[in-house]
Coordinates of C-alpha atoms (C1' of nucleotides) in Angstrom, one line a residue:
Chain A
X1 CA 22.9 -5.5 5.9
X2 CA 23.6 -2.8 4.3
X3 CA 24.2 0.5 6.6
X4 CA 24.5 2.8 3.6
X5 CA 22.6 4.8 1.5
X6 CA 18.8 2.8 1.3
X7 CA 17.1 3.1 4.4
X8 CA 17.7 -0.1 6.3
X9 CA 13.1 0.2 6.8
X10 CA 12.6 -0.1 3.4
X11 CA 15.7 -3.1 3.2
X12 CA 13.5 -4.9 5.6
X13 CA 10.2 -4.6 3.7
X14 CA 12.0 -6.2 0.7
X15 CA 13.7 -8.7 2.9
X16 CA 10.4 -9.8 4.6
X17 CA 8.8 -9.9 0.7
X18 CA 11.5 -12.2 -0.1
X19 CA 11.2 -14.2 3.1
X20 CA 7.2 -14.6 2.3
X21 CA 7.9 -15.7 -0.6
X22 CA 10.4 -18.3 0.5
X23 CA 9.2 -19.8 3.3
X24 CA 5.2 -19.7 1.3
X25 CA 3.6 -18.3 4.0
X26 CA 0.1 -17.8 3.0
X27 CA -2.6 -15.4 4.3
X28 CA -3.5 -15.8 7.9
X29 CA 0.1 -17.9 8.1
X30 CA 2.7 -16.6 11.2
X31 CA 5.5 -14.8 10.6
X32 CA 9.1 -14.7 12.8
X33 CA 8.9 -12.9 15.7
X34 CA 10.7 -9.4 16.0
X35 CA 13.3 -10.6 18.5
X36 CA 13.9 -13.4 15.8
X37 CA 13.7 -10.9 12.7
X38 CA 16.5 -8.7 14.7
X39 CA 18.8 -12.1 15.1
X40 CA 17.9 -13.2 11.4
X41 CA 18.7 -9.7 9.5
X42 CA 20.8 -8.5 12.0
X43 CA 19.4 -5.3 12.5
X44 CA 18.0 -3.6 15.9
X45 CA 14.6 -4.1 16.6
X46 CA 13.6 -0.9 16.4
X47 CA 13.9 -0.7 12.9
X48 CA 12.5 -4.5 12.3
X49 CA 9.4 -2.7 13.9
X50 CA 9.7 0.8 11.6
X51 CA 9.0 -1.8 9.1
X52 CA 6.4 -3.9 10.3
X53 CA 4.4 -0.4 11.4
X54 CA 4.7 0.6 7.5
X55 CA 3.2 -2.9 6.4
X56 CA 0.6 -2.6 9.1
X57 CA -0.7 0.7 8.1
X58 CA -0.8 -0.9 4.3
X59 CA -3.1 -3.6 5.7
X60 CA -0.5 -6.0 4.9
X61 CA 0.2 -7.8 8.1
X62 CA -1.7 -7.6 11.3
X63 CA -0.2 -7.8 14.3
X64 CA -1.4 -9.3 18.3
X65 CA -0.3 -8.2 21.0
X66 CA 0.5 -11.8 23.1
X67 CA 0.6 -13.8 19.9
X68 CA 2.5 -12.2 17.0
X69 CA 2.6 -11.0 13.2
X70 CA 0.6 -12.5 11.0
X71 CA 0.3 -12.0 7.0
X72 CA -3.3 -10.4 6.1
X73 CA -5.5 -11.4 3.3
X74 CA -5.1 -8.1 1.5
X75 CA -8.5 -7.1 2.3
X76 CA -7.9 -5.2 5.2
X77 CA -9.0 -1.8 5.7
X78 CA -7.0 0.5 7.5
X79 CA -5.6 2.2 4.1
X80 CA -9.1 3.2 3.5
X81 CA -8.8 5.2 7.0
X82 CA -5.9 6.5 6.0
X83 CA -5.7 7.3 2.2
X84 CA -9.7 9.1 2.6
X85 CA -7.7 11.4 5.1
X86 CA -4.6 12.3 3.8
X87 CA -4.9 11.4 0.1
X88 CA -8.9 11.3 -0.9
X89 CA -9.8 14.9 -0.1
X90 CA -9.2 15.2 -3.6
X91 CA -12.3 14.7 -5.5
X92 CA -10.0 13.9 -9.1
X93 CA -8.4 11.5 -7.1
X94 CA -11.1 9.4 -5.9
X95 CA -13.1 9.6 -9.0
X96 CA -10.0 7.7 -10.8
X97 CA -10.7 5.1 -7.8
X98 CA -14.5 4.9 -8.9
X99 CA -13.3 4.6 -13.2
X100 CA -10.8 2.4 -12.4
X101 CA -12.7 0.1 -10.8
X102 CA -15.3 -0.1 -13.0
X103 CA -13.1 -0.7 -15.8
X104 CA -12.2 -3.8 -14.2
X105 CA -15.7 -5.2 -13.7
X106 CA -17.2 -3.9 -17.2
X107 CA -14.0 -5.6 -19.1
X108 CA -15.1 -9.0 -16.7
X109 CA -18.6 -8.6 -17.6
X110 CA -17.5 -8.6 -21.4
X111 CA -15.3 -11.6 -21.0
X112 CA -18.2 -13.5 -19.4
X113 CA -20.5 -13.0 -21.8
X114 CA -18.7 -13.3 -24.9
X115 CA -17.9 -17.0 -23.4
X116 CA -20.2 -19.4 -24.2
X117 CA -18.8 -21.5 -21.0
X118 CA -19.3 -18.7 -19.3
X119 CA -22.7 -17.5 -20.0
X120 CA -24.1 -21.1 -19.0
X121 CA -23.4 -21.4 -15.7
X122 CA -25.9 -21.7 -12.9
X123 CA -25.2 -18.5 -10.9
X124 CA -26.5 -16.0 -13.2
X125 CA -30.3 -17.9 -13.2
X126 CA -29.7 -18.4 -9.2
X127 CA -29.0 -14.8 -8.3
X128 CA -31.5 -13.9 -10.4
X129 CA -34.2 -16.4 -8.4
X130 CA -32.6 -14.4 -5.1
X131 CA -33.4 -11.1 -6.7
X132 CA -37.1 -11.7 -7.6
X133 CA -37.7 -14.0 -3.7
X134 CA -35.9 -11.4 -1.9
X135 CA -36.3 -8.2 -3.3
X136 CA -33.1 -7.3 -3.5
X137 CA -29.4 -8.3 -3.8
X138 CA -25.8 -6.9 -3.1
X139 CA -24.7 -5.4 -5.5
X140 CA -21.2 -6.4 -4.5
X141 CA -22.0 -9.8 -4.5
X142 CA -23.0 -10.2 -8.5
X143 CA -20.2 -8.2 -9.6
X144 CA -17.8 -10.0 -7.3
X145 CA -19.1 -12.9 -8.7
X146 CA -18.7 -11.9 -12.1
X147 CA -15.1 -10.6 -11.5
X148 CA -14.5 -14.4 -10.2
X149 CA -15.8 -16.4 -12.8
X150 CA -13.7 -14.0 -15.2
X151 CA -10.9 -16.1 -14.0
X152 CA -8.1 -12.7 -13.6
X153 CA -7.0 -13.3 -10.3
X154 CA -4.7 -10.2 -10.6
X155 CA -8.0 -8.1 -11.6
X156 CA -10.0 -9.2 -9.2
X157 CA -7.5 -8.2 -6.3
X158 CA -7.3 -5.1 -7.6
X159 CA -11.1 -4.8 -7.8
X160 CA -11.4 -5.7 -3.8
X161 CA -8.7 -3.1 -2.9
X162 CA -10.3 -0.4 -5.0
X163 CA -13.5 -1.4 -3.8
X164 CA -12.4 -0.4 -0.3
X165 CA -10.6 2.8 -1.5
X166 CA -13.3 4.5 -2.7
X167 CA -16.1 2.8 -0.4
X168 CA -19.1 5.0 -0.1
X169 CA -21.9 4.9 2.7
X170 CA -23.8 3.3 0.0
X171 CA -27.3 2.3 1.8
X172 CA -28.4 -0.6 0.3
X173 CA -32.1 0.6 -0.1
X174 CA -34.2 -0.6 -2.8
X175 CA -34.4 0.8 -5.8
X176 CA -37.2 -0.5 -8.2
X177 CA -34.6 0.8 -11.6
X178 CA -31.9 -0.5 -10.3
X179 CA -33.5 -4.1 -10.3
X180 CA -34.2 -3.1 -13.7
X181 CA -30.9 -2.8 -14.5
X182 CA -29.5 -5.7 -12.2
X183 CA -31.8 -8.0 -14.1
X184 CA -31.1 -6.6 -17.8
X185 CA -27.7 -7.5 -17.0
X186 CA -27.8 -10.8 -15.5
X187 CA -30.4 -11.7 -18.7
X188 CA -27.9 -10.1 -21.2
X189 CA -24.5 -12.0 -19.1
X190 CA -27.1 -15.2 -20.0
X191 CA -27.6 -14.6 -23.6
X192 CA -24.3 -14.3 -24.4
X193 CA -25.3 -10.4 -25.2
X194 CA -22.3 -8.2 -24.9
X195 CA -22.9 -4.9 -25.6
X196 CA -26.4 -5.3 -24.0
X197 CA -25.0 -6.4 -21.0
X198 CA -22.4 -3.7 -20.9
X199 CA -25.2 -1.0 -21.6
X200 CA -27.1 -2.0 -18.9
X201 CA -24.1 -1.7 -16.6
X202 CA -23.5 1.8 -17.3
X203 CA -26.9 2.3 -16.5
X204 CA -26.6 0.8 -13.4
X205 CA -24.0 2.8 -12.8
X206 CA -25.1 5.9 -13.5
X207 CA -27.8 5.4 -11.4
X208 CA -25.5 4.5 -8.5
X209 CA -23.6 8.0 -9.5
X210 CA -26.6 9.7 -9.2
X211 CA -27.7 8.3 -5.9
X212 CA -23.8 9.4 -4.9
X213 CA -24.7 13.0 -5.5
X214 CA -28.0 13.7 -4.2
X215 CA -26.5 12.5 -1.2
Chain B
X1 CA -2.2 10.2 25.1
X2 CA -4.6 7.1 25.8
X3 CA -2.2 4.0 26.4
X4 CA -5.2 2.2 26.1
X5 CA -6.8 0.1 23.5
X6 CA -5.9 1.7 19.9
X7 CA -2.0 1.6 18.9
X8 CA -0.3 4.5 19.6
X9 CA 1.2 5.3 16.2
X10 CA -2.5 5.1 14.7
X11 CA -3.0 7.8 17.3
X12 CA -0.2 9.5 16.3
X13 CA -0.7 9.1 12.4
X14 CA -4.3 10.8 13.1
X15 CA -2.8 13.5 15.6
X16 CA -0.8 14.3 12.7
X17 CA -3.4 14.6 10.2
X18 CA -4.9 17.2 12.5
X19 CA -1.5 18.8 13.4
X20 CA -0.6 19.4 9.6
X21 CA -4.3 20.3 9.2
X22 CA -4.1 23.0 12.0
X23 CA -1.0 24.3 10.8
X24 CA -2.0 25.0 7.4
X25 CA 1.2 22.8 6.2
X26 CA 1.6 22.4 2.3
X27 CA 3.0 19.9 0.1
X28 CA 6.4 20.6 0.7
X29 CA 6.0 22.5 3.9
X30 CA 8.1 21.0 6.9
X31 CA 6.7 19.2 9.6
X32 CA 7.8 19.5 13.0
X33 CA 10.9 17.6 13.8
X34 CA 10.8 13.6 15.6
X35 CA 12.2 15.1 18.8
X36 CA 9.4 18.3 18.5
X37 CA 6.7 16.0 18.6
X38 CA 8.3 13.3 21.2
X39 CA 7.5 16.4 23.5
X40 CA 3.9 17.7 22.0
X41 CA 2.5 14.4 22.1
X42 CA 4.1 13.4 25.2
X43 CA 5.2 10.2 23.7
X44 CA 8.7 7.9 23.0
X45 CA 10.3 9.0 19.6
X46 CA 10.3 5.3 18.6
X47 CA 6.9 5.0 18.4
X48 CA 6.8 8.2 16.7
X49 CA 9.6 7.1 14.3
X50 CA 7.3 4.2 13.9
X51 CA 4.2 6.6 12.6
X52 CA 6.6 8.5 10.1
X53 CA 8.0 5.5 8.6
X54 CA 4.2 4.1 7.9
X55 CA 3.4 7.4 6.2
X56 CA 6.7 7.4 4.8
X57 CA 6.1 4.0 3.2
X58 CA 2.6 5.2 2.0
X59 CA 4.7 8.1 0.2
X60 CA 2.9 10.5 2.2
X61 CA 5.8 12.2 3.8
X62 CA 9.5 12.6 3.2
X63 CA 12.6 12.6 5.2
X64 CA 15.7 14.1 4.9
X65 CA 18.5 12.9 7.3
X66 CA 19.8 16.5 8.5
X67 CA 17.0 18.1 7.4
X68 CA 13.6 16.9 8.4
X69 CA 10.4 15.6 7.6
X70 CA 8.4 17.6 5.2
X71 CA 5.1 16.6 3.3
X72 CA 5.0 15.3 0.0
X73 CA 2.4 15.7 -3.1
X74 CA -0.7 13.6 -2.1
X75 CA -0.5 12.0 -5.8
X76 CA 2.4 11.3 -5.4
X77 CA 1.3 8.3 -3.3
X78 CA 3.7 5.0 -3.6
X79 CA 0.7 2.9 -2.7
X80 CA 0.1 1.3 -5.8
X81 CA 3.9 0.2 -6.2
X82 CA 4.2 -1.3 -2.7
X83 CA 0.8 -3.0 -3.1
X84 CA 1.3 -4.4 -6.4
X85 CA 5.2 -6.1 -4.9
X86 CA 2.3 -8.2 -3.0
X87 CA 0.0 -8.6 -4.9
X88 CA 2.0 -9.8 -7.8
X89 CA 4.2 -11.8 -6.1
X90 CA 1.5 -14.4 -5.6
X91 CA 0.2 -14.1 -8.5
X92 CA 2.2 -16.1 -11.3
X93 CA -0.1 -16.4 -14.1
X94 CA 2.0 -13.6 -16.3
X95 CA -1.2 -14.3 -18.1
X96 CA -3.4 -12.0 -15.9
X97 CA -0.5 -9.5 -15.8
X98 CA -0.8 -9.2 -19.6
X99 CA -4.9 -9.2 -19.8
X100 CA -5.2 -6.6 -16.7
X101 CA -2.6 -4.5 -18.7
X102 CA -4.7 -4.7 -22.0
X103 CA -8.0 -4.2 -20.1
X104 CA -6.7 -0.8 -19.1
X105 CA -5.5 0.2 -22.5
X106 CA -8.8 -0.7 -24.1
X107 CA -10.7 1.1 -21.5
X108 CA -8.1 4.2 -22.0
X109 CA -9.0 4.2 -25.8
X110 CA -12.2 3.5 -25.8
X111 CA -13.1 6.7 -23.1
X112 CA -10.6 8.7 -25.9
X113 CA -12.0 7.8 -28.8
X114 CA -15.6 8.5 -27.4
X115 CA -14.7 12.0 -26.8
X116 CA -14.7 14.6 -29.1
X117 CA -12.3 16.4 -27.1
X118 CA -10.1 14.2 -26.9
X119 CA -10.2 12.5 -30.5
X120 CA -9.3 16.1 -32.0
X121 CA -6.1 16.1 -30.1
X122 CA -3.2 16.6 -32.6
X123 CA -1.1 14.0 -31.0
X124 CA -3.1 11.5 -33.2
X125 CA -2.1 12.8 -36.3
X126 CA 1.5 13.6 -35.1
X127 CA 1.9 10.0 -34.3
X128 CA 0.3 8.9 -37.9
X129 CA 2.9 11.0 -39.4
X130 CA 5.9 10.1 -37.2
X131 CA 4.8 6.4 -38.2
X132 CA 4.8 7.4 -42.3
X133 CA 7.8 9.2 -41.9
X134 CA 9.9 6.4 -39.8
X135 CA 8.1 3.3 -40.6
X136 CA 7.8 2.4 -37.2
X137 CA 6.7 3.8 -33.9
X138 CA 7.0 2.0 -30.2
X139 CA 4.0 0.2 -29.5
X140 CA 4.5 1.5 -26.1
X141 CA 4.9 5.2 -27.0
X142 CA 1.2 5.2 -28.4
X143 CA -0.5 3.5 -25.7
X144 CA 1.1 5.6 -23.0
X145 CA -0.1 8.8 -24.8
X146 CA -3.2 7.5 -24.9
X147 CA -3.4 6.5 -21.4
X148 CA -1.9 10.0 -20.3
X149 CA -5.3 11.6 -22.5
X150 CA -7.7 9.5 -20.7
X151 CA -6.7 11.3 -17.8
X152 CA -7.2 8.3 -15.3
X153 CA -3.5 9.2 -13.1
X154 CA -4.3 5.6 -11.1
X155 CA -5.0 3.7 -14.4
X156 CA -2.1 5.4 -15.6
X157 CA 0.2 4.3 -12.6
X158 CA -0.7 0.4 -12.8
X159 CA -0.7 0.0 -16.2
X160 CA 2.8 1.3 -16.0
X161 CA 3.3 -1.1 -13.6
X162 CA 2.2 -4.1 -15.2
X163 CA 3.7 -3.0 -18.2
X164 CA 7.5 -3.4 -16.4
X165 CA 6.0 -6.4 -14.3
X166 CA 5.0 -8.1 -17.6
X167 CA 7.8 -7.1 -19.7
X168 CA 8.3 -9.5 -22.3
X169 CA 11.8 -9.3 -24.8
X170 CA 9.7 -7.8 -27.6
X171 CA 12.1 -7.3 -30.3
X172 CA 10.6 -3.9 -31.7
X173 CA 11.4 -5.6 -35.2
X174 CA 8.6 -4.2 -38.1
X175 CA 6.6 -5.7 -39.1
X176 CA 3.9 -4.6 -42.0
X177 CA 0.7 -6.0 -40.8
X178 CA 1.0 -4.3 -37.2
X179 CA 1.8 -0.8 -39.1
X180 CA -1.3 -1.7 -40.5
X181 CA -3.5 -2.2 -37.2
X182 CA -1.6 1.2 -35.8
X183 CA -2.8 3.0 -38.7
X184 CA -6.4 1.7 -38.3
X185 CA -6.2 2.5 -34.7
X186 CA -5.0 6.0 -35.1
X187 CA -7.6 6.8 -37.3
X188 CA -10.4 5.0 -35.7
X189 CA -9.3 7.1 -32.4
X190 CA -9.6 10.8 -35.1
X191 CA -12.8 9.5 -35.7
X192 CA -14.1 8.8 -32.7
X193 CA -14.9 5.2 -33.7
X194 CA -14.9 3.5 -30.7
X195 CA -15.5 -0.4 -31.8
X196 CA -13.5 0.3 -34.8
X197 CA -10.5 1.5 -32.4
X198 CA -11.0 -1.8 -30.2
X199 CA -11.3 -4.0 -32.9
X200 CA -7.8 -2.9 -34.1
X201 CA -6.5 -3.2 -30.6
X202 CA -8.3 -6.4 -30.6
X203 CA -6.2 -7.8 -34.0
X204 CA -2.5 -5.9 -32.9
X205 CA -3.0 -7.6 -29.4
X206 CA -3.2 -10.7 -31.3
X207 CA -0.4 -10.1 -33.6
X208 CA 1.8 -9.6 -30.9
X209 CA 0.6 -12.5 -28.5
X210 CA 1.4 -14.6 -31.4
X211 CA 4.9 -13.4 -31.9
X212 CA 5.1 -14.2 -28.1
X213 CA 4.5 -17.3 -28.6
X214 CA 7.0 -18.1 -31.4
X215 CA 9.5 -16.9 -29.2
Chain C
dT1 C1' 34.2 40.8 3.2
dT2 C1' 35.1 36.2 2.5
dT3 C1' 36.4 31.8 4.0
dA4 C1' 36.9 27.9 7.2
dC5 C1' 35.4 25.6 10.9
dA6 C1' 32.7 24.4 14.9
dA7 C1' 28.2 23.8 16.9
dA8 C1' 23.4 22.9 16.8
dG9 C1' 19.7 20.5 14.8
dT10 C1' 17.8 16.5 12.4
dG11 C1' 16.9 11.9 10.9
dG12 C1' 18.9 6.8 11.3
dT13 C1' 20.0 3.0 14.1
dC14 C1' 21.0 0.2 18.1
dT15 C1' 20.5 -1.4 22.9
dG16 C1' 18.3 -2.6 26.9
dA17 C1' 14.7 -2.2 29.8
dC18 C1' 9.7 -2.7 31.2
dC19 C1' 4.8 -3.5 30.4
dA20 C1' 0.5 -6.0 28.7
dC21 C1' -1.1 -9.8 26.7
dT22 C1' -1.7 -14.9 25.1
dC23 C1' -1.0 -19.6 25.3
dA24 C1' 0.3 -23.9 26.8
dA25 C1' 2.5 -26.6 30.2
dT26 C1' 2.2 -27.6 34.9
dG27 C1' 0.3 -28.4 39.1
dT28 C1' -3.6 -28.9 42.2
dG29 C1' -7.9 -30.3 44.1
dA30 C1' -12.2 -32.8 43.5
Chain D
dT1 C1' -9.2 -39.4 36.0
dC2 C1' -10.9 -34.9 35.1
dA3 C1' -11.6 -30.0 35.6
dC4 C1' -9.7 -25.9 37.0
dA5 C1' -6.2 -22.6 38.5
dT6 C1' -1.4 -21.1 38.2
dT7 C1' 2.7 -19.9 36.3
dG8 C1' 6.2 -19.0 33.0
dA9 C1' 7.9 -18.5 28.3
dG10 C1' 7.0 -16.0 24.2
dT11 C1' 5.3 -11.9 21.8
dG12 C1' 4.1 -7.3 20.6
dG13 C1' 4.0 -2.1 22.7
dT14 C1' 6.5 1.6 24.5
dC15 C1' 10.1 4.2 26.4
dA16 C1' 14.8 6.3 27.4
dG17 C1' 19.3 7.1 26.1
dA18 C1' 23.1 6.8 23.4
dC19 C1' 25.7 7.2 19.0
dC20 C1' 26.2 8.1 14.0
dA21 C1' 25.7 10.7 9.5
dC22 C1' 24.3 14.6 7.5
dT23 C1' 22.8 19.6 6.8
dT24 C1' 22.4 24.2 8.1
dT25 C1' 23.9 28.0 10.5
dG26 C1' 26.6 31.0 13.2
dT27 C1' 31.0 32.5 14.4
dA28 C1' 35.8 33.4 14.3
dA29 C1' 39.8 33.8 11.6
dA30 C1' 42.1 35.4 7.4

DNA sequence: TTTACAAAGTGGTCTGACCACTCAATGTGA
DNA sequence: TCACATTGAGTGGTCAGACCACTTTGTAAA
């Protein structure tokens, strides 16, 4: 290793990115033990930890006592913790959160209904059934669903980890317009009705903005 | 310090939320030094080390061997690089790389081109005339001054990244019919046509993709 | 006063030592 | 044979102390 200039931490990350990758460990898959990352990169263990703490803290591995390191499905949370202490006090910064996000799912919403393939599948009539029998659905759940039949694996990532950042206490209580909207825009997703769709997911959104500020 | 339960260097990274919060530190302001806070918190400077380095990583702080530790810009954040070396890595289709990266830039004109504001900028006309004058402008010089108008600093941040991630050996050879779409685009932006903007997008996206493929 | 050098302070890394916990192999008793 | 208890190896969590490399500062010499 190196002992010069780039921090030997930072070395580490990049050597355990590189080791991932190699060795295909998947989400939930094991990685070496510390003792075994010191004999392996040759570095104290110590530093083997400073980098294991930094990937922790990103949510990147998880880490149990007794058992070991293991690689996260990037889902993990404790960046939200720590990003809406240090970094979110800034009300710009978290709005970029909330625009970026919803770039994501309005350009998915476009690609899914300009697609006749698309358009046709069963999901959009079936969450629309669960909307009208139970009253109500998560509004998570139809845009995740969207963002997954999009087929963008790289976007839809990006949409769970924003989705996290700039989590709100949203109560999922009832709103009669907002089934108004929810159904516009399965219906429009259905008949292949682009803009439609996209209006009625501003709307939606709006709405949701709203609701953000009153509260 | 509890021993107990939560990790220490969570407890440390919040005791040091409150510390710099107490102590009015700034961006740029100094924090106190490893072997300082080994004694306030009553606690082993590894595990302190540990703490840093995670907020290190997270491009919260900043160390300086000799000098200290000191608090960096909040924006500043290196989240997004770190997260996307993971989140890319597994993610091979270059196809998504490109389609995320063109999602933001059509989101970036479209939020331009639907403000008045922003759509009287002289920067559009500058570029029209720098294109006349040379015959040729870098694709990438447009777009980025339009994604540094949209004022979205995250948007801004990945599509840089995906741009590097999904660089592709694009011979900046002219060629007359993507003059042509620039033109359109420049002047849809002036006049605040929004579906006239993406449509020219749409056809120099297409241009290029094909050229790709030639390649 | 200016310059050169030593000392103190700070982050960077390594080593070795315990502790707390998990898990599986082992052994024991029914 | 089976169910249960025990134990030991492996793993992460934390600490203490030691150097190293570097910067700043204070002091003594020119």
């Amino acid at each position: 290793m190196d002992k010069q200039s780039t921090k030997m931490y930072l070395q580490i990350v990049r050597e355990l990115r590189l080791l991932i990758q190699s060795e295909n460990i998947k989400p939930g898959g094991k990685l070496p033990s510390e003792r075994e990352l010191v004999e392996r990169l040759k570095v104290g263990r110590s530093t083997v930890r400073e980098a294991l703490r930094s990937l922790e803290l990103l949510g990147l591995i998880e880490t149990k006592r007794g058992e070991g390191t293991f690689l996260t499905d990037y889902r993990n949370h404790k960046l939200v913790e720590i990003l809406s202490t240090f970094i979110l006090q800034d009300t710009k910064t978290i709005n970029d959160v909330h625009l970026t996000r919803q770039t994501l799912e309005k350009e998915a919403i476009r690609i899914v209904s300009a697609s006749p393939h698309l358009m046709d599948l069963p999901v959009w009539e079936s969450l629309l059934i669960k909307l009208d029998e139970e009253g109500t659905v998560q509004r998570e759940d139809i845009i995740r669903e969207i963002l997954i039949v999009s087929n963008n694996r790289l976007s839809l990532k990006m949409w769970f980890l924003l989705k996290q950042y700039g989590e709100e206490p949203y109560q999922g209580f009832t709103n009669e317009d907002e089934n108004t909207y929810l159904i516009q825009l399965l219906q429009a997703i259905k008949d292949g009705e682009i803009e439609q769709a996209v209006e009625a997911y501003n709307a939606w959104t709006n709405l949701l903005t709203k609701g953000r500020e009153n509260v």
